[in-house]
Amino acid sequence: MRLRAASLFLAMLAAPTVAAKDSADAVRAAPADGTEPAEVTDWRTEPHLSTIPRTSQEAARISRVTAPTADFTVPERFEQKPAGAASTRFIDSADAFSQFSANLDVARELDFKVGNGLFRKLWVGAPSSTKGSDGLGPLYNARACQNCHIKDGRGHPPDERGTRSESAFLRLSIPGGADQPLIPDYIPTQPDPIYGGQLQDLALAGYAAEGRMEVAWHEESVALADGTRVSLRRPIYALADPAFGAPHPDLMVSPRVASQMIGLGLLEAIPLADILTLADPEDADGDGISGRPNIVWSEEYDRPMLGRFGWKAGAPTILHQSASAFSGDMGLSNPVFRDPSGECTEAEAACRQAPAGQEEGIRDGLEVDAESLDLVAFYSRNLAVPERRDADDPQILEGKRIAYDIGCTACHNPKFVTHRLSDRPEQSFQLIWPHTDMLLHDMGEGLADGRPESRATGREWRTAPLWGISLNGQVTGTETYLHDGRARSLIEAILWHGGEAQASRDAVVSLPKQDREALIAWLESL
């Protein structure tokens, strides 16, 4: 039976549910000034989750289950199901990322499928006879969510010929702006006064797009210890052909490709305290790894929260991330970002004066109503992680041992157990294997974008989950890795690692070919 292994795991951990004391000792936000309750000013809250606290006995058992293994001769128990009971069977096709959670109740499948329809829906400009789909732009990056997240997988950057990619865009900001005292170590930035927070390179008929993302690729060769040479391509990005005048002279640009969508609901359900336990901002253990949480402002809950999603962990919840994409990528008003002009600034007068696709009494008076946003979030939350392949293969087990030995798991933490949740059974109390700590790490100058995001510096990135990492080429037809898609293979992605990951990267360079191939085989099996 498909869920038997996961059911056995749940039975192993099951225990009465009474409140458990949080032992995390994380950095606190600025103290409340008495005008708001502490649960609003303290970022260590999880208002997006209806949790059932763990008992101390339950927490002890979870600690044993999630402890690092020392046996690399056989797979660990339940390792073949990286998303627990939500894991879906592996499909050797472009639909590998488009399956729903295997433990999704039949009655909820319709919500998933309607959410999928909204995720794939092509929006049009207003006014239009298609009242359910108008309001796009007038400046935008894509007409549908699926256009960026190709088959629910990663996007890709412009190619060497400069051909536009709909699944990549430029984040924009300039230094300065208002401080955020409730976020410790916050780095103030603000949108470009003309072009806003991201570059919209498409526009409706009669309007001018803001410009285009330009990239120049520079190939450079890296020699491995056994004489193998690997070609890396270093990109230089710029805002080209600005339609509304020169941007601010201190403009900071950061290229981003759309990230893969699988397993997001499970990442959202990881207990905050378990993430913070992995943080070591002062490198107290001296291992050179000093992960720390990003703390961001939640427009959804009007408070600081732990950042979980995005390349720099800039969004606290799936719904917030979805609402931000509707607004920024497509110019669609919604319950979280209500401006029908989306990213258009005051300098873009024609855009701000354009007709909106919202009418009183229809869709909550918005372009994307609350029900539609919830359905898209539900769909995103339940895109399933495929089962592992060949986890018991000797070469893959050897690659796993090597990954542990050279320190990959110091950031790519293998496993968590999610919260018990009263309203999300698909994500509730699952042993998962995402291989991420959800924290920010300094990745060195080679990957630096120089653009802060909340408290993340221009050299810091969230540890990307590794589940499904090698399937992107199968899903989208293009194999790309890292935040801007510069890496065309897993070995290229590894060789770009620097900063806190420099020692692990150098260890890979020194591996004999057989060991390097084993490491890559392990990554490809995840």
Coordinates of C-alpha atoms in Angstrom, one line a residue, residues 14-497:
A14 CA 2.4 9.4 17.7
A15 CA 1.9 10.7 21.2
P16 CA -0.7 12.7 23.2
T17 CA -0.7 16.4 22.2
V18 CA 0.0 18.8 25.0
A19 CA 2.0 22.1 24.8
A20 CA 5.8 21.7 24.6
K21 CA 8.2 24.4 25.6
D22 CA 10.1 26.1 22.8
S23 CA 13.8 25.8 23.6
A24 CA 15.0 27.8 20.7
D25 CA 17.2 30.8 21.7
A26 CA 17.2 32.9 18.6
V27 CA 17.8 36.6 18.1
R28 CA 14.8 38.5 19.0
A29 CA 13.2 41.4 17.2
A30 CA 13.2 44.9 18.8
P31 CA 11.2 44.9 22.1
A32 CA 7.6 46.0 21.9
D33 CA 7.0 49.6 22.9
G34 CA 3.7 48.8 24.6
T35 CA 1.5 49.8 21.8
E36 CA 1.2 46.3 20.3
P37 CA 1.1 42.8 21.8
A38 CA 4.4 40.9 21.8
E39 CA 3.0 38.2 19.4
V40 CA 2.8 40.9 16.8
T41 CA 6.2 42.5 17.3
D42 CA 8.1 39.2 17.9
W43 CA 9.0 37.7 14.6
R44 CA 9.2 34.2 16.1
T45 CA 5.5 33.5 15.6
E46 CA 3.7 31.3 13.0
P47 CA 0.3 32.9 12.4
H48 CA 0.0 31.1 9.1
L49 CA -0.2 27.7 10.8
S50 CA -2.7 26.1 13.1
T51 CA -0.3 23.9 15.0
I52 CA -0.8 21.3 17.7
P53 CA 2.2 21.5 20.0
R54 CA 4.6 18.6 20.5
T55 CA 5.1 16.9 23.8
S56 CA 8.6 16.7 25.2
Q57 CA 8.6 12.9 24.6
E58 CA 7.5 13.4 21.0
A59 CA 10.2 16.0 20.5
A60 CA 12.8 13.6 21.8
R61 CA 11.7 10.9 19.4
I62 CA 11.8 13.4 16.5
S63 CA 15.3 14.4 17.5
R64 CA 16.4 10.8 17.2
V65 CA 14.7 10.3 13.8
T66 CA 16.2 13.5 12.3
A67 CA 19.7 12.9 13.7
P68 CA 22.4 12.5 10.9
T69 CA 23.1 9.0 9.9
A70 CA 26.5 7.2 10.3
D71 CA 25.5 4.2 8.2
F72 CA 26.0 4.6 4.4
T73 CA 25.6 0.9 3.5
V74 CA 21.8 1.0 3.2
P75 CA 19.2 3.8 2.7
E76 CA 17.7 5.2 5.9
R77 CA 14.2 4.2 6.8
F78 CA 11.6 6.1 4.7
E79 CA 14.3 7.9 2.7
Q80 CA 12.8 6.8 -0.5
K81 CA 9.8 9.0 0.3
P82 CA 11.3 12.5 0.6
A83 CA 7.9 14.2 1.2
G84 CA 6.6 11.5 3.6
A85 CA 3.0 10.4 2.8
A86 CA 2.7 13.3 0.4
S87 CA 5.4 11.8 -1.9
T88 CA 4.1 10.9 -5.4
R89 CA 5.4 8.2 -7.7
F90 CA 8.2 9.2 -10.0
I91 CA 7.0 9.9 -13.6
D92 CA 9.6 9.8 -16.3
S93 CA 8.1 12.7 -18.3
A94 CA 7.7 16.5 -18.2
D95 CA 4.8 16.0 -15.8
A96 CA 7.1 14.9 -12.9
F97 CA 6.5 18.1 -10.9
S98 CA 2.8 18.5 -11.7
Q99 CA 1.3 15.8 -9.5
F100 CA -0.7 16.5 -6.3
S101 CA 0.2 15.2 -2.9
A102 CA -0.3 11.5 -2.7
N103 CA -2.2 11.9 0.6
L104 CA -4.6 14.5 -0.7
D105 CA -8.2 13.6 0.1
V106 CA -10.4 13.0 -2.9
A107 CA -12.7 15.8 -1.8
R108 CA -9.8 18.2 -2.0
E109 CA -8.6 17.2 -5.5
L110 CA -11.1 19.5 -7.1
D111 CA -9.5 22.5 -5.2
F112 CA -6.1 21.4 -6.5
K113 CA -7.4 21.2 -10.1
V114 CA -9.2 24.5 -9.9
G115 CA -6.0 26.1 -8.5
N116 CA -4.1 24.5 -11.3
G117 CA -6.5 26.1 -13.8
L118 CA -5.9 29.5 -12.2
F119 CA -2.2 29.0 -12.2
R120 CA -2.3 28.3 -15.9
K121 CA -4.9 30.9 -16.8
L122 CA -3.8 33.6 -19.4
W123 CA -4.8 37.0 -18.2
V124 CA -5.8 39.9 -20.6
G125 CA -5.9 43.6 -20.4
A126 CA -8.9 45.6 -19.2
P127 CA -11.5 46.3 -20.2
S128 CA -12.4 43.0 -21.7
S129 CA -15.4 40.8 -22.4
T130 CA -13.7 38.1 -20.4
K131 CA -14.5 39.6 -17.0
G132 CA -13.0 36.7 -15.1
S133 CA -9.6 37.2 -16.7
D134 CA -9.0 40.9 -17.2
G135 CA -6.7 43.3 -15.4
L136 CA -3.3 42.3 -16.8
G137 CA -0.6 44.9 -16.6
P138 CA -0.5 47.2 -18.4
L139 CA 3.2 46.5 -17.6
Y140 CA 4.0 42.9 -16.8
N141 CA 6.5 40.0 -17.1
A142 CA 4.1 37.1 -17.9
R143 CA 0.4 36.4 -18.6
A144 CA 0.2 33.3 -16.5
C145 CA 2.0 31.8 -13.5
Q146 CA 2.8 28.7 -15.5
N147 CA 4.7 30.8 -18.1
C148 CA 7.4 31.5 -15.5
H149 CA 7.3 28.2 -13.5
I150 CA 7.5 26.0 -16.6
K151 CA 5.6 22.8 -15.9
D152 CA 6.0 23.8 -12.2
G153 CA 9.8 23.7 -12.6
R154 CA 12.6 26.2 -12.7
G155 CA 12.8 29.1 -15.2
H156 CA 15.8 29.8 -17.4
P157 CA 17.8 32.9 -18.2
P158 CA 18.2 34.5 -21.7
D159 CA 20.4 32.4 -23.9
E160 CA 23.7 33.3 -25.4
R161 CA 22.0 35.1 -28.3
G162 CA 20.1 37.4 -25.9
T163 CA 16.7 35.8 -26.6
R164 CA 14.2 36.9 -24.0
S165 CA 13.2 34.4 -21.3
E166 CA 9.7 34.8 -19.8
S167 CA 10.8 32.9 -16.8
A168 CA 13.5 35.3 -15.7
F169 CA 13.5 38.9 -14.6
L170 CA 15.5 41.6 -12.8
R171 CA 14.8 42.7 -9.2
L172 CA 15.6 46.4 -8.7
S173 CA 16.3 48.6 -5.7
I174 CA 18.4 51.5 -4.5
P175 CA 20.0 52.0 -1.1
G176 CA 18.2 53.9 1.7
G177 CA 14.6 54.2 2.6
A178 CA 12.7 53.7 5.8
D179 CA 14.2 51.5 8.6
Q180 CA 12.2 48.6 10.0
P181 CA 12.9 48.6 13.7
L182 CA 11.1 45.3 14.3
I183 CA 13.5 43.4 12.1
P184 CA 17.0 43.1 13.6
D185 CA 19.9 44.0 11.3
Y186 CA 17.5 45.2 8.7
I187 CA 19.2 46.8 5.6
P188 CA 17.0 49.6 4.3
T189 CA 16.5 49.7 0.5
Q190 CA 13.7 51.1 -1.6
P191 CA 12.4 50.6 -5.2
D192 CA 13.9 52.6 -8.0
P193 CA 11.9 55.8 -8.2
I194 CA 11.1 55.2 -11.9
Y195 CA 11.2 51.5 -12.5
G196 CA 10.1 50.2 -9.1
G197 CA 11.0 46.9 -7.5
Q198 CA 11.4 44.8 -10.7
L199 CA 11.7 45.3 -14.4
Q200 CA 8.6 44.7 -16.5
D201 CA 9.7 43.9 -20.0
L202 CA 6.3 43.4 -21.5
A203 CA 3.4 45.8 -22.0
L204 CA -0.2 45.8 -23.4
A205 CA -0.7 47.4 -26.8
G206 CA -0.4 51.1 -26.6
Y207 CA 2.0 51.1 -23.6
A208 CA 5.7 51.0 -23.5
A209 CA 7.5 48.3 -21.6
E210 CA 10.0 49.5 -19.1
G211 CA 13.0 48.0 -20.9
R212 CA 14.7 44.7 -21.2
M213 CA 17.0 42.5 -19.3
E214 CA 20.4 42.3 -21.0
V215 CA 23.0 39.7 -20.2
A216 CA 26.5 39.2 -21.4
W217 CA 28.0 35.7 -20.9
H218 CA 31.7 35.2 -20.3
E219 CA 33.1 31.7 -20.3
E220 CA 35.8 30.7 -17.9
S221 CA 37.5 27.3 -17.4
V222 CA 38.1 25.6 -14.0
A223 CA 40.5 22.7 -13.7
L224 CA 39.7 19.8 -11.3
A225 CA 42.4 17.9 -9.5
D226 CA 42.2 15.0 -11.9
G227 CA 42.8 17.2 -15.0
T228 CA 39.1 17.5 -16.0
R229 CA 38.2 21.0 -17.1
V230 CA 34.7 22.5 -16.5
S231 CA 33.5 25.6 -18.3
L232 CA 31.6 28.1 -16.2
R233 CA 29.7 31.0 -17.7
R234 CA 29.8 34.2 -15.7
P235 CA 26.9 36.6 -16.5
I236 CA 26.8 40.4 -16.4
Y237 CA 23.3 41.8 -16.2
A238 CA 21.9 45.2 -17.0
L239 CA 18.7 47.2 -17.6
A240 CA 18.8 47.9 -21.3
D241 CA 16.7 50.3 -23.4
P242 CA 15.0 52.1 -20.4
A243 CA 11.7 53.6 -21.7
F244 CA 11.2 56.2 -19.1
G245 CA 14.6 57.7 -18.7
A246 CA 17.8 56.6 -16.9
P247 CA 17.3 54.7 -13.6
H248 CA 18.7 55.9 -10.4
P249 CA 22.6 56.0 -10.5
D250 CA 22.8 53.7 -7.5
L251 CA 20.5 51.1 -9.0
M252 CA 21.1 47.6 -7.8
V253 CA 19.9 44.7 -10.1
S254 CA 19.5 41.1 -9.2
P255 CA 18.6 38.5 -11.8
R256 CA 16.2 35.8 -10.8
V257 CA 14.8 32.7 -12.5
A258 CA 11.5 31.2 -11.3
S259 CA 12.1 28.5 -8.8
Q260 CA 10.6 25.0 -8.9
M261 CA 7.3 24.6 -7.1
I262 CA 7.4 21.1 -5.5
G263 CA 7.2 20.5 -1.8
L264 CA 6.4 24.2 -0.9
G265 CA 3.6 23.3 1.6
L266 CA 6.0 21.0 3.5
L267 CA 8.7 23.7 3.7
E268 CA 6.0 26.1 5.0
A269 CA 5.1 23.6 7.7
I270 CA 8.6 23.1 9.1
P271 CA 8.6 24.3 12.7
L272 CA 10.3 27.7 13.0
A273 CA 12.1 26.5 16.2
D274 CA 13.6 23.6 14.3
I275 CA 15.0 26.0 11.7
L276 CA 16.4 28.3 14.3
T277 CA 18.1 25.4 16.0
L278 CA 20.3 25.1 12.9
A279 CA 21.3 28.8 12.9
D280 CA 24.8 29.7 14.0
P281 CA 25.2 33.3 13.1
E282 CA 28.5 33.7 15.1
D283 CA 29.9 30.3 13.9
A284 CA 30.1 29.2 17.5
D285 CA 31.1 25.7 16.6
G286 CA 33.9 26.9 14.4
D287 CA 33.0 24.9 11.3
G288 CA 32.9 28.0 9.0
I289 CA 29.2 27.8 8.5
S290 CA 27.1 30.6 10.0
G291 CA 23.6 30.3 8.7
R292 CA 21.0 32.8 9.9
P293 CA 17.3 33.4 9.3
N294 CA 16.0 36.1 7.1
I295 CA 13.3 38.1 8.8
V296 CA 10.8 39.9 6.5
W297 CA 7.7 42.0 6.8
S298 CA 4.5 40.1 6.2
E299 CA 1.9 42.2 4.3
E300 CA -0.5 39.4 4.9
Y301 CA -0.3 39.5 8.7
D302 CA 1.2 43.0 9.2
R303 CA 4.1 41.8 11.3
P304 CA 7.7 40.5 11.0
M305 CA 8.0 36.8 10.2
L306 CA 10.6 34.3 9.3
G307 CA 11.3 34.4 5.5
R308 CA 10.9 31.0 3.9
F309 CA 10.5 31.4 0.2
G310 CA 12.4 33.0 -2.7
W311 CA 16.1 32.9 -3.4
K312 CA 16.9 35.2 -0.4
A313 CA 13.9 33.9 1.7
G314 CA 12.2 37.2 1.1
A315 CA 8.6 35.9 1.5
P316 CA 7.1 34.4 4.7
T317 CA 4.3 32.3 3.3
I318 CA 3.1 30.7 0.1
L319 CA 0.1 32.9 -0.1
H320 CA 2.3 36.0 0.3
Q321 CA 4.6 34.8 -2.4
S322 CA 1.6 34.1 -4.7
A323 CA 0.1 37.5 -4.1
S324 CA 3.4 39.2 -4.7
A325 CA 3.8 37.4 -8.1
F326 CA 0.2 38.4 -9.1
S327 CA 1.0 42.0 -8.4
G328 CA 4.6 42.3 -9.5
D329 CA 4.7 39.8 -12.4
M330 CA 1.3 40.5 -13.9
G331 CA 0.0 43.8 -12.4
L332 CA -3.1 42.1 -10.8
S333 CA -4.6 43.5 -7.6
N334 CA -5.4 41.0 -4.9
P335 CA -6.2 40.9 -1.2
V336 CA -2.6 41.3 -0.1
F337 CA -1.4 43.8 -2.7
R338 CA -4.4 45.8 -3.7
D339 CA -3.0 48.4 -6.1
P340 CA -4.4 47.6 -9.6
S341 CA -1.4 49.3 -11.2
G342 CA 0.9 46.7 -9.8
E343 CA 4.5 47.8 -9.9
C344 CA 3.9 51.0 -11.9
T345 CA 5.5 54.0 -10.2
E346 CA 4.3 57.6 -10.2
A347 CA 6.8 58.3 -13.0
E348 CA 4.9 55.9 -15.2
A349 CA 1.7 58.0 -15.5
A350 CA 0.1 56.2 -18.4
C351 CA 0.3 52.9 -16.6
R352 CA -1.2 54.3 -13.4
Q353 CA -4.1 55.8 -15.4
A354 CA -4.9 52.6 -17.3
P355 CA -8.2 50.9 -16.9
A356 CA -8.3 48.4 -14.1
G357 CA -10.0 45.0 -14.3
Q358 CA -12.0 45.4 -11.1
E359 CA -15.6 46.3 -10.5
E360 CA -17.6 46.8 -7.4
G361 CA -19.4 43.6 -6.3
I362 CA -17.3 41.4 -8.7
R363 CA -14.3 39.4 -7.4
D364 CA -14.2 41.3 -4.1
G365 CA -13.7 44.4 -6.1
L366 CA -10.2 43.1 -7.1
E367 CA -8.6 41.5 -10.1
V368 CA -7.7 38.4 -8.2
D369 CA -10.2 37.8 -5.4
A370 CA -9.5 36.0 -2.1
E371 CA -11.0 32.7 -3.2
S372 CA -8.8 32.6 -6.3
L373 CA -5.7 33.5 -4.3
D374 CA -6.4 30.8 -1.8
L375 CA -6.9 28.2 -4.5
V376 CA -3.6 29.1 -6.2
A377 CA -1.9 28.9 -2.8
F378 CA -3.5 25.5 -2.2
Y379 CA -2.3 24.3 -5.5
S380 CA 1.2 25.5 -4.8
R381 CA 1.1 24.0 -1.4
N382 CA 0.2 20.6 -2.7
L383 CA 2.5 20.1 -5.7
A384 CA 4.1 16.8 -4.8
V385 CA 7.8 15.7 -4.5
P386 CA 8.5 12.6 -6.6
E387 CA 9.8 9.5 -4.8
R388 CA 13.6 8.8 -4.8
R389 CA 15.1 6.7 -7.5
D390 CA 17.6 3.9 -6.7
A391 CA 18.3 5.0 -3.1
D392 CA 19.9 1.6 -2.4
D393 CA 22.3 1.7 -5.4
P394 CA 25.9 1.3 -4.1
Q395 CA 27.2 4.2 -6.1
I396 CA 24.5 6.5 -4.8
L397 CA 25.1 5.4 -1.2
E398 CA 28.8 6.1 -1.7
G399 CA 27.9 9.6 -3.1
K400 CA 25.8 10.2 0.0
R401 CA 28.7 9.3 2.3
I402 CA 30.9 11.7 0.4
A403 CA 28.3 14.5 0.6
Y404 CA 28.2 14.1 4.4
D405 CA 32.0 13.8 4.7
I406 CA 32.8 17.0 2.8
G407 CA 30.2 19.1 4.7
C408 CA 27.4 19.5 2.1
T409 CA 24.8 18.7 4.8
A410 CA 26.0 21.5 7.0
C411 CA 23.7 23.7 4.9
H412 CA 21.7 21.2 3.0
N413 CA 20.2 19.7 6.2
P414 CA 18.7 16.4 5.1
K415 CA 15.5 16.0 7.1
F416 CA 12.8 17.6 9.3
V417 CA 9.5 16.6 10.8
T418 CA 6.7 19.1 10.0
H419 CA 4.3 20.5 12.5
R420 CA 1.1 18.7 13.5
L421 CA -1.5 20.8 11.7
S422 CA -5.2 20.9 12.5
D423 CA -6.2 22.1 9.0
R424 CA -3.6 20.9 6.6
P425 CA -3.6 17.1 6.8
E426 CA -1.4 16.7 3.7
Q427 CA 1.5 18.5 5.4
S428 CA 0.8 17.5 8.9
F429 CA 3.5 15.6 10.9
Q430 CA 5.5 14.3 7.9
L431 CA 9.1 13.2 7.9
I432 CA 10.6 15.1 4.9
W433 CA 14.0 15.1 3.2
P434 CA 14.3 18.5 1.5
H435 CA 18.1 18.9 2.1
T436 CA 17.9 22.6 3.2
D437 CA 18.2 24.5 6.4
M438 CA 16.0 27.3 5.2
L439 CA 18.7 29.8 6.3
L440 CA 20.8 32.5 4.7
H441 CA 24.5 31.8 3.9
D442 CA 27.3 33.9 2.5
M443 CA 28.0 32.2 -0.8
G444 CA 31.0 34.3 -1.8
E445 CA 31.7 37.0 -4.3
G446 CA 31.2 34.8 -7.3
L447 CA 27.4 34.5 -6.6
A448 CA 27.0 37.9 -5.0
D449 CA 24.3 40.2 -6.5
G450 CA 25.2 43.1 -4.2
R451 CA 21.5 43.7 -3.5
P452 CA 20.2 43.3 0.1
E453 CA 16.7 42.0 0.8
S454 CA 15.4 42.7 4.3
R455 CA 18.3 41.5 6.5
A456 CA 19.9 39.4 3.7
T457 CA 23.1 40.9 2.4
G458 CA 24.2 41.1 -1.2
R459 CA 26.3 37.9 -0.7
E460 CA 23.7 35.8 1.1
W461 CA 21.3 33.3 -0.3
R462 CA 18.8 30.8 1.2
T463 CA 20.0 27.2 1.0
A464 CA 18.0 25.8 -2.0
P465 CA 16.2 22.5 -1.4
L466 CA 17.7 19.6 -3.3
W467 CA 14.7 17.4 -3.8
G468 CA 14.0 16.9 -7.4
I469 CA 17.0 19.0 -8.4
S470 CA 18.1 16.9 -11.3
L471 CA 14.7 16.6 -12.9
N472 CA 14.5 20.2 -14.2
G473 CA 15.9 19.4 -17.6
Q474 CA 13.3 16.6 -17.9
V475 CA 10.5 18.9 -16.8
T476 CA 11.3 22.1 -18.7
G477 CA 13.7 21.0 -21.4
T478 CA 16.5 23.2 -20.1
E479 CA 18.9 22.2 -17.4
T480 CA 19.7 25.3 -15.3
Y481 CA 20.7 25.8 -11.7
L482 CA 21.3 28.7 -9.1
H483 CA 19.4 31.9 -8.7
D484 CA 20.0 33.2 -12.2
G485 CA 20.3 29.9 -14.0
R486 CA 23.9 30.4 -15.0
A487 CA 24.9 26.8 -14.2
R488 CA 24.1 24.2 -16.9
S489 CA 25.0 21.1 -14.8
L490 CA 25.2 20.1 -11.2
I491 CA 29.1 20.2 -11.3
E492 CA 28.9 23.8 -12.6
A493 CA 26.5 24.7 -9.8
I494 CA 28.9 23.2 -7.2
L495 CA 31.9 25.1 -8.6
W496 CA 30.1 28.4 -8.2
H497 CA 29.9 27.8 -4.4

